[in-house]
Tab-separated table of C-alpha atoms and ligand atoms in Angstrom:
chain	number	residue	atom	x	y	z
T	1	MET	CA	181.615	102.364	81.841
T	2	ALA	CA	179.141	104.061	79.260
T	3	ASN	CA	178.949	107.846	79.734
T	4	ARG	CA	175.623	108.731	81.882
T	5	VAL	CA	172.638	110.755	80.494
T	6	LEU	CA	169.795	112.251	82.397
T	7	SER	CA	166.772	114.342	81.244
T	8	GLY	CA	163.032	114.970	82.564
T	9	MET	CA	160.218	116.358	81.735
T	10	GLN	CA	157.395	118.103	83.537
T	11	PRO	CA	153.969	116.365	83.811
T	12	SER	CA	152.115	119.889	83.115
T	13	GLY	CA	149.669	118.020	80.596
T	14	LEU	CA	149.318	115.808	78.164
T	15	LEU	CA	152.251	114.897	75.782
T	16	HIS	CA	151.886	116.063	72.334
T	17	LEU	CA	153.349	115.355	69.098
T	18	GLY	CA	156.238	117.359	69.254
T	19	ASN	CA	157.086	116.583	72.960
T	20	PHE	CA	157.100	113.151	71.388
T	21	LEU	CA	159.083	113.600	68.326
T	22	GLY	CA	161.688	116.073	69.874
T	23	ALA	CA	162.561	114.506	73.184
T	24	LEU	CA	160.952	111.057	73.933
T	25	GLU	CA	162.156	109.537	70.676
T	26	ASN	CA	165.355	110.962	70.966
T	27	TRP	CA	165.602	109.790	74.311
T	28	LYS	CA	165.173	106.301	73.306
T	29	SER	CA	168.061	106.497	70.716
T	30	LEU	CA	169.844	107.834	73.464
T	31	GLN	CA	169.589	104.206	75.593
T	32	GLU	CA	171.726	102.742	72.951
T	33	GLN	CA	174.942	104.306	73.891
T	34	TYR	CA	174.525	105.541	77.153
T	35	ASP	CA	173.374	104.760	80.749
T	36	CYS	CA	170.236	106.620	81.233
T	37	TYR	CA	168.540	108.285	83.547
T	38	PHE	CA	165.213	109.754	82.624
T	39	PHE	CA	162.255	110.852	85.174
T	40	VAL	CA	159.099	112.884	85.810
T	41	ALA	CA	159.664	116.157	86.796
T	42	ASP	CA	156.643	116.577	89.483
T	43	TRP	CA	157.525	118.811	91.544
T	44	HIS	CA	158.317	121.177	88.635
T	45	ALA	CA	155.130	121.173	87.491
T	46	ILE	CA	153.921	122.518	91.103
T	47	SER	CA	155.911	125.971	90.538
T	48	THR	CA	153.279	127.246	87.354
T	49	ASN	CA	149.878	124.967	88.707
T	50	TYR	CA	150.203	125.447	92.449
T	51	ALA	CA	146.943	127.129	92.824
T	52	ASP	CA	145.247	123.833	90.962
T	53	THR	CA	147.819	121.037	91.298
T	54	SER	CA	144.063	118.490	90.439
T	55	ARG	CA	146.038	116.753	87.311
T	56	ILE	CA	149.362	116.214	88.240
T	57	LYS	CA	149.135	113.047	89.511
T	58	GLU	CA	147.166	111.754	86.393
T	59	PHE	CA	149.223	113.495	83.722
T	60	THR	CA	152.356	111.821	85.635
T	61	GLN	CA	150.963	108.731	85.090
T	62	GLU	CA	150.051	108.984	81.243
T	63	LEU	CA	153.490	110.461	81.002
T	64	LEU	CA	154.877	107.382	82.460
T	65	PHE	CA	152.740	105.567	79.657
T	66	ASP	CA	153.965	107.450	76.854
T	67	MET	CA	157.753	107.185	77.926
T	68	LEU	CA	157.186	103.342	78.002
T	69	ALA	CA	155.310	103.001	75.016
T	70	THR	CA	157.511	105.402	73.306
T	71	GLY	CA	160.226	102.266	73.726
T	72	ILE	CA	162.237	104.004	76.847
T	73	ASP	CA	163.196	100.328	78.102
T	74	PRO	CA	163.401	99.399	81.625
T	75	ASN	CA	166.224	97.143	81.636
T	76	ARG	CA	167.985	99.886	80.046
T	77	SER	CA	167.510	103.054	81.303
T	78	THR	CA	166.361	103.937	84.839
T	79	VAL	CA	162.885	105.268	84.826
T	80	PHE	CA	161.454	107.354	87.905
T	81	VAL	CA	159.534	110.033	89.594
T	82	GLN	CA	160.845	112.921	90.964
T	83	SER	CA	158.832	113.069	94.165
T	84	THR	CA	159.417	109.639	95.325
T	85	VAL	CA	163.481	110.539	95.399
T	86	PRO	CA	163.421	112.827	98.119
T	87	ASN	CA	167.177	113.189	97.765
T	88	HIS	CA	166.164	115.815	95.140
T	89	ALA	CA	164.500	118.095	97.552
T	90	ILE	CA	167.540	117.513	99.671
T	91	LEU	CA	170.092	118.264	97.257
T	92	TYR	CA	167.577	121.722	96.410
T	93	LEU	CA	167.970	122.637	99.996
T	94	LEU	CA	171.339	122.751	100.132
T	95	LEU	CA	172.444	124.344	96.716
T	96	SER	CA	169.807	126.841	97.589
T	97	MET	CA	172.326	127.878	100.302
T	98	ILE	CA	174.656	129.226	97.741
T	99	VAL	CA	173.007	130.095	94.877
T	100	PRO	CA	173.013	133.656	94.763
T	101	ILE	CA	169.706	135.248	94.126
T	102	PRO	CA	170.711	137.555	90.977
T	103	TRP	CA	171.819	134.461	89.506
T	104	LEU	CA	167.975	133.245	89.301
T	105	GLU	CA	166.559	136.671	88.911
T	106	ARG	CA	168.530	137.339	85.368
T	107	ASN	CA	167.601	133.829	84.298
T	108	PRO	CA	165.653	134.690	80.980
T	109	THR	CA	163.399	131.592	81.267
T	110	TYR	CA	162.260	133.250	84.770
T	111	LYS	CA	161.519	136.524	82.980
T	112	GLU	CA	160.184	135.612	79.865
T	113	LYS	CA	157.628	132.981	81.287
T	114	ARG	CA	156.475	135.481	84.039
T	115	GLU	CA	155.743	137.560	80.963
T	116	GLU	CA	154.021	134.783	79.223
T	117	ILE	CA	151.767	133.582	81.693
T	118	LYS	CA	150.298	136.462	82.947
T	119	GLU	CA	146.985	134.801	84.467
T	120	ARG	CA	149.189	133.328	87.163
T	121	ASP	CA	151.132	134.584	90.085
T	122	LEU	CA	154.493	133.348	89.375
T	123	SER	CA	156.130	135.471	91.963
T	124	THR	CA	156.497	132.922	94.383
T	125	PHE	CA	159.984	131.833	95.893
T	126	GLY	CA	159.473	127.930	94.322
T	127	PHE	CA	159.378	129.462	90.338
T	128	LEU	CA	162.116	131.752	90.956
T	129	GLY	CA	164.331	128.629	92.682
T	130	TYR	CA	163.172	126.212	89.897
T	131	PRO	CA	166.393	126.103	88.210
T	132	VAL	CA	167.643	125.263	91.375
T	133	LEU	CA	165.798	122.168	91.840
T	134	GLN	CA	166.907	121.413	88.304
T	135	ALA	CA	170.566	121.406	89.089
T	136	ALA	CA	169.544	119.322	92.195
T	137	ASP	CA	167.916	117.044	89.879
T	138	ILE	CA	171.190	116.928	87.180
T	139	LEU	CA	173.556	116.855	89.977
T	140	LEU	CA	172.724	113.890	92.013
T	141	TYR	CA	173.210	111.619	88.998
T	142	LYS	CA	176.685	113.244	87.883
T	143	PRO	CA	175.653	112.835	84.199
T	144	ASP	CA	177.777	113.423	81.238
T	145	TYR	CA	175.038	114.779	78.844
T	146	VAL	CA	171.890	116.223	79.757
T	147	PRO	CA	169.694	116.355	76.670
T	148	VAL	CA	167.756	119.415	76.263
T	149	GLY	CA	165.648	121.774	74.005
T	150	ILE	CA	167.160	125.352	73.283
T	151	ASP	CA	164.958	126.592	75.795
T	152	GLN	CA	166.901	124.875	78.513
T	153	LEU	CA	170.063	126.048	78.153
T	154	PRO	CA	170.082	128.953	80.681
T	155	HIS	CA	169.102	126.412	83.482
T	156	LEU	CA	172.131	124.387	82.314
T	157	GLU	CA	174.541	127.018	82.576
T	158	LEU	CA	173.037	127.690	85.699
T	159	THR	CA	173.715	124.049	87.111
T	160	ARG	CA	177.497	123.932	85.640
T	161	GLU	CA	177.666	127.403	87.642
T	162	LEU	CA	176.289	125.945	90.695
T	163	ALA	CA	178.316	122.778	90.328
T	164	ARG	CA	181.692	125.327	89.999
T	165	ARG	CA	180.873	127.950	93.056
T	166	PHE	CA	179.877	124.370	95.040
T	167	ASN	CA	182.809	122.330	94.288
T	168	SER	CA	185.438	126.046	94.919
T	169	LEU	CA	183.469	126.397	98.447
T	170	TYR	CA	183.583	122.778	99.442
T	171	GLN	CA	185.505	119.838	98.142
T	172	PRO	CA	184.844	119.191	94.639
T	173	VAL	CA	182.111	116.973	94.198
T	174	PHE	CA	180.426	117.607	90.748
T	175	PRO	CA	181.471	117.143	87.443
T	176	GLU	CA	179.922	119.708	85.117
T	177	PRO	CA	177.147	118.191	82.890
T	178	LYS	CA	177.335	119.151	79.098
T	179	GLU	CA	174.194	119.918	76.671
T	180	LEU	CA	172.999	117.167	74.562
T	181	LEU	CA	170.942	120.114	71.916
T	182	THR	CA	167.950	118.203	70.704
T	183	GLN	CA	167.938	118.606	66.775
T	184	PHE	CA	164.347	118.151	65.990
T	185	PRO	CA	162.947	121.395	64.572
T	186	LYS	CA	159.677	123.058	66.301
T	187	VAL	CA	156.703	121.083	65.537
T	188	LEU	CA	153.608	123.078	64.060
T	189	GLY	CA	150.404	122.734	65.826
T	190	THR	CA	147.125	122.293	63.579
T	191	ASP	CA	146.427	126.155	64.020
T	192	GLY	CA	150.143	126.596	62.363
T	193	ARG	CA	151.500	128.386	65.013
T	194	LYS	CA	154.008	126.231	67.594
T	195	MET	CA	152.426	123.476	68.939
T	196	SER	CA	152.124	123.943	72.697
T	197	LYS	CA	149.161	122.871	74.796
T	198	SER	CA	148.693	126.862	75.630
T	199	TYR	CA	147.430	127.449	72.042
T	200	GLY	CA	145.600	124.277	71.995
T	201	ASN	CA	146.650	123.290	69.061
T	202	THR	CA	148.017	119.585	69.919
T	203	ILE	CA	147.919	116.441	68.937
T	204	ASN	CA	148.369	114.299	71.566
T	205	LEU	CA	150.043	110.889	72.415
T	206	SER	CA	147.097	109.781	73.991
T	207	ASP	CA	144.388	111.078	71.231
T	208	THR	CA	143.071	107.955	69.429
T	209	GLU	CA	143.110	107.684	65.483
T	210	PRO	CA	139.695	109.003	65.153
T	211	VAL	CA	140.641	112.259	67.252
T	212	VAL	CA	143.877	112.888	65.026
T	213	ARG	CA	142.023	112.215	61.851
T	214	GLN	CA	139.767	114.866	62.933
T	215	LYS	CA	141.923	117.704	63.993
T	216	LEU	CA	144.241	117.020	60.838
T	217	LYS	CA	140.762	117.538	58.624
T	218	THR	CA	140.353	120.959	60.553
T	219	MET	CA	143.761	122.120	60.622
T	220	VAL	CA	144.697	125.297	58.813
T	221	THR	CA	145.983	125.257	55.393
T	222	ASP	CA	147.354	127.487	52.947
T	223	PRO	CA	145.147	130.333	53.778
T	224	ALA	CA	145.047	131.747	49.938
T	225	ARG	CA	143.847	128.092	48.757
T	226	VAL	CA	140.471	128.912	49.198
T	227	ARG	CA	138.605	127.337	46.367
T	228	ARG	CA	139.603	123.566	45.166
T	229	THR	CA	141.415	124.998	41.816
T	230	ASP	CA	143.115	127.755	43.622
T	231	LYS	CA	147.067	126.804	43.421
T	232	GLY	CA	148.635	126.621	46.899
T	233	ASN	CA	151.558	127.061	48.062
T	234	PRO	CA	152.800	124.134	50.271
T	235	ASP	CA	155.802	126.071	51.924
T	236	VAL	CA	153.093	128.586	53.985
T	237	CYS	CA	151.014	125.460	55.128
T	238	PRO	CA	151.443	123.506	58.342
T	239	VAL	CA	150.301	120.363	56.654
T	240	PHE	CA	153.088	119.879	54.553
T	241	ASP	CA	155.384	120.423	57.498
T	242	PHE	CA	153.428	117.193	58.639
T	243	HIS	CA	154.256	115.751	55.303
T	244	LYS	CA	157.797	116.301	55.555
T	245	ILE	CA	157.651	114.728	58.928
T	246	PHE	CA	155.477	111.600	58.417
T	247	SER	CA	155.207	110.853	55.019
T	248	SER	CA	157.668	109.271	52.203
T	249	SER	CA	159.997	111.108	49.868
T	250	SER	CA	157.418	110.203	46.930
T	251	VAL	CA	154.635	111.380	48.695
T	252	ILE	CA	156.417	114.575	49.672
T	253	GLU	CA	157.191	115.279	46.142
T	254	GLU	CA	153.829	114.752	44.957
T	255	VAL	CA	152.208	116.887	47.274
T	256	ASN	CA	154.551	119.272	47.044
T	257	ILE	CA	154.136	119.506	43.010
T	258	GLY	CA	150.071	118.551	42.949
T	259	CYS	CA	149.558	121.726	45.993
T	260	ARG	CA	151.677	124.121	43.210
T	261	THR	CA	149.082	122.873	40.667
T	262	ALA	CA	145.899	122.444	42.091
T	263	ALA	CA	146.560	118.628	40.646
T	264	ILE	CA	145.488	117.506	44.470
T	265	GLY	CA	143.353	119.194	46.875
T	266	CYS	CA	143.407	119.901	50.472
T	267	ILE	CA	141.079	117.316	51.652
T	268	ASP	CA	142.929	114.343	49.790
T	269	CYS	CA	146.296	116.001	50.933
T	270	LYS	CA	145.056	115.728	54.601
T	271	LYS	CA	143.807	112.374	54.041
T	272	GLN	CA	147.332	111.094	53.072
T	273	VAL	CA	149.277	112.934	55.936
T	274	ALA	CA	146.629	111.276	58.366
T	275	ASP	CA	147.432	108.068	57.140
T	276	ALA	CA	151.064	108.283	57.231
T	277	MET	CA	151.085	109.675	60.875
T	278	VAL	CA	148.476	106.924	61.566
T	279	GLU	CA	151.095	104.421	60.507
T	280	ARG	CA	154.027	105.758	62.371
T	281	LEU	CA	152.073	106.435	65.734
T	282	GLN	CA	150.551	102.873	65.769
T	283	PRO	CA	153.072	101.161	67.418
T	284	THR	CA	153.232	103.514	70.356
T	285	TRP	CA	149.751	103.763	70.306
T	286	ASP	CA	149.222	99.618	70.563
T	287	ALA	CA	152.158	99.495	73.421
T	288	ARG	CA	150.240	102.304	75.410
T	289	ALA	CA	147.417	100.395	75.153
T	290	ASN	CA	149.031	97.455	76.477
T	291	LEU	CA	150.518	98.985	79.602
T	292	LYS	CA	147.521	101.006	80.480
T	293	ALA	CA	146.020	97.340	80.659
T	294	LYS	CA	148.756	96.153	83.195
T	295	PRO	CA	149.098	99.365	85.914
T	296	ALA	CA	150.333	97.172	88.295
T	297	VAL	CA	153.445	96.476	86.045
T	298	VAL	CA	153.959	99.894	85.302
T	299	GLN	CA	154.183	100.647	88.977
T	300	GLU	CA	156.575	98.046	89.474
T	301	ILE	CA	159.050	99.225	86.825
T	302	ILE	CA	158.858	102.994	88.618
T	303	GLN	CA	158.995	101.562	92.021
T	304	GLU	CA	162.072	100.059	91.115
T	305	GLY	CA	163.613	102.741	88.767
T	306	SER	CA	162.994	104.667	91.740
T	307	GLN	CA	165.038	102.558	94.262
T	308	LYS	CA	167.748	102.643	91.840
T	309	ALA	CA	167.623	106.628	91.758
T	310	SER	CA	167.730	106.759	95.168
T	311	ARG	CA	170.539	104.341	95.515
T	312	PHE	CA	172.324	106.367	93.102
T	313	SER	CA	171.878	109.635	94.624
T	314	SER	CA	172.105	108.642	97.956
T	315	GLN	CA	175.737	108.340	97.023
T	316	THR	CA	176.451	111.859	95.794
T	317	LEU	CA	174.617	113.246	98.529
T	318	LEU	CA	176.817	111.075	101.258
T	319	GLU	CA	179.664	113.135	99.158
T	320	VAL	CA	177.793	116.285	99.231
T	321	LYS	CA	177.595	116.295	103.041
T	322	GLU	CA	180.895	115.379	103.538
T	323	SER	CA	182.190	117.775	101.422
T	324	MET	CA	180.352	120.442	103.747
T	325	LYS	CA	181.606	118.637	106.771
T	326	ILE	CA	177.530	118.882	107.548
Z	401	LIG	N1	162.541	122.182	83.090
Z	401	LIG	C1	162.790	120.908	82.071
Z	401	LIG	C2	161.616	121.411	80.998
Z	401	LIG	O1	160.566	121.834	81.149
Z	401	LIG	C3	162.416	119.755	82.808
Z	401	LIG	C4	163.314	119.323	83.927
Z	401	LIG	C5	163.069	119.088	85.298
Z	401	LIG	C6	164.716	118.660	83.299
Z	401	LIG	N2	164.359	118.891	85.884
Z	401	LIG	C7	165.150	118.265	84.917
Z	401	LIG	C8	165.380	118.781	82.020
Z	401	LIG	C9	166.822	118.163	84.611
Z	401	LIG	C10	166.684	117.751	82.245
Z	401	LIG	C11	167.221	117.662	83.706
Z	401	LIG	O2	161.680	120.541	80.160
Z	402	LIG	FE1	148.133	122.453	52.073
Z	402	LIG	FE2	148.297	119.923	51.247
Z	402	LIG	FE3	146.204	122.166	50.788
Z	402	LIG	FE4	148.492	122.404	49.697
Z	402	LIG	S1	147.380	120.751	49.340
Z	402	LIG	S2	147.352	124.040	50.870
Z	402	LIG	S3	150.283	121.559	51.428
Z	402	LIG	S4	147.247	121.009	52.779
């Protein structure tokens, strides 16, 4: 039996290129080797958006389209929505009984996020307990690996600590999951900062071709290159970063030299990167449009995924209850 992989993503906004390249494309390739469980963590999205939950449903639906359009194949992987599998809430409750509050308070993500998102009051029980819910998500499926970005490592460490604590308090139930670090480098946004929805600098998978082209047109370049005749430095230009991701090696070389010698202008350079990006995204866009035209099919896929996830996690929950003698 192949090793099992589990990962989830929050529907806290529309999926952008960074999530697509860094997570979804990676999930897609993991299907080749592993028995995969991929889910939309819609309860997690409430933790930071509880004051305005109006778009979580919409973002959940869009994320499902994104996942399936990228090539997550429901015939190979189990695709589901967290809130349709109540077992996540049950294990979360049981784990909350054994997690020491200091473990949660010293979590670096907890501290950083509260600093970062000052405009929202995150001094809630749910936000503090976020990693316990994540641990429940993971442990229910006893995965061998959890593909995540580096920012999620503290949560995975806490998951292992909780597994050990549970196993030693009761009968051993949970294997300790290992991370599969996502290798893809950070993708920059149209303003040259890290691509992030909170900066408003994203290119979304749900954007149309004209929108993508427009966003690239207004994208920042080497700030020292003001006039067409000025020589530029591609190393400090976020457009060049996109070339490195999307263009062929000959175009990359051409741009690299052309920029430094002012042989190529920014408008042409951006046009080339837009063409390459559009070409790469086109299959996903087409698949997305197909899926959007058939919401009932998507509904059925997710229902089946949820049933499969429920069956699997119910088995784990039985073992948990037996182990705890409850
Ligand atoms: N916390 C993860 C993130 O923000 C999302 C997530 C929720 C997750 N539950 C998970 C990731 C379980 C991996 C496994 O990206
Ligand atoms: Fe950036 Fe291209 Fe302009 Fe050079 S030519 S500054 S790489 S957009």
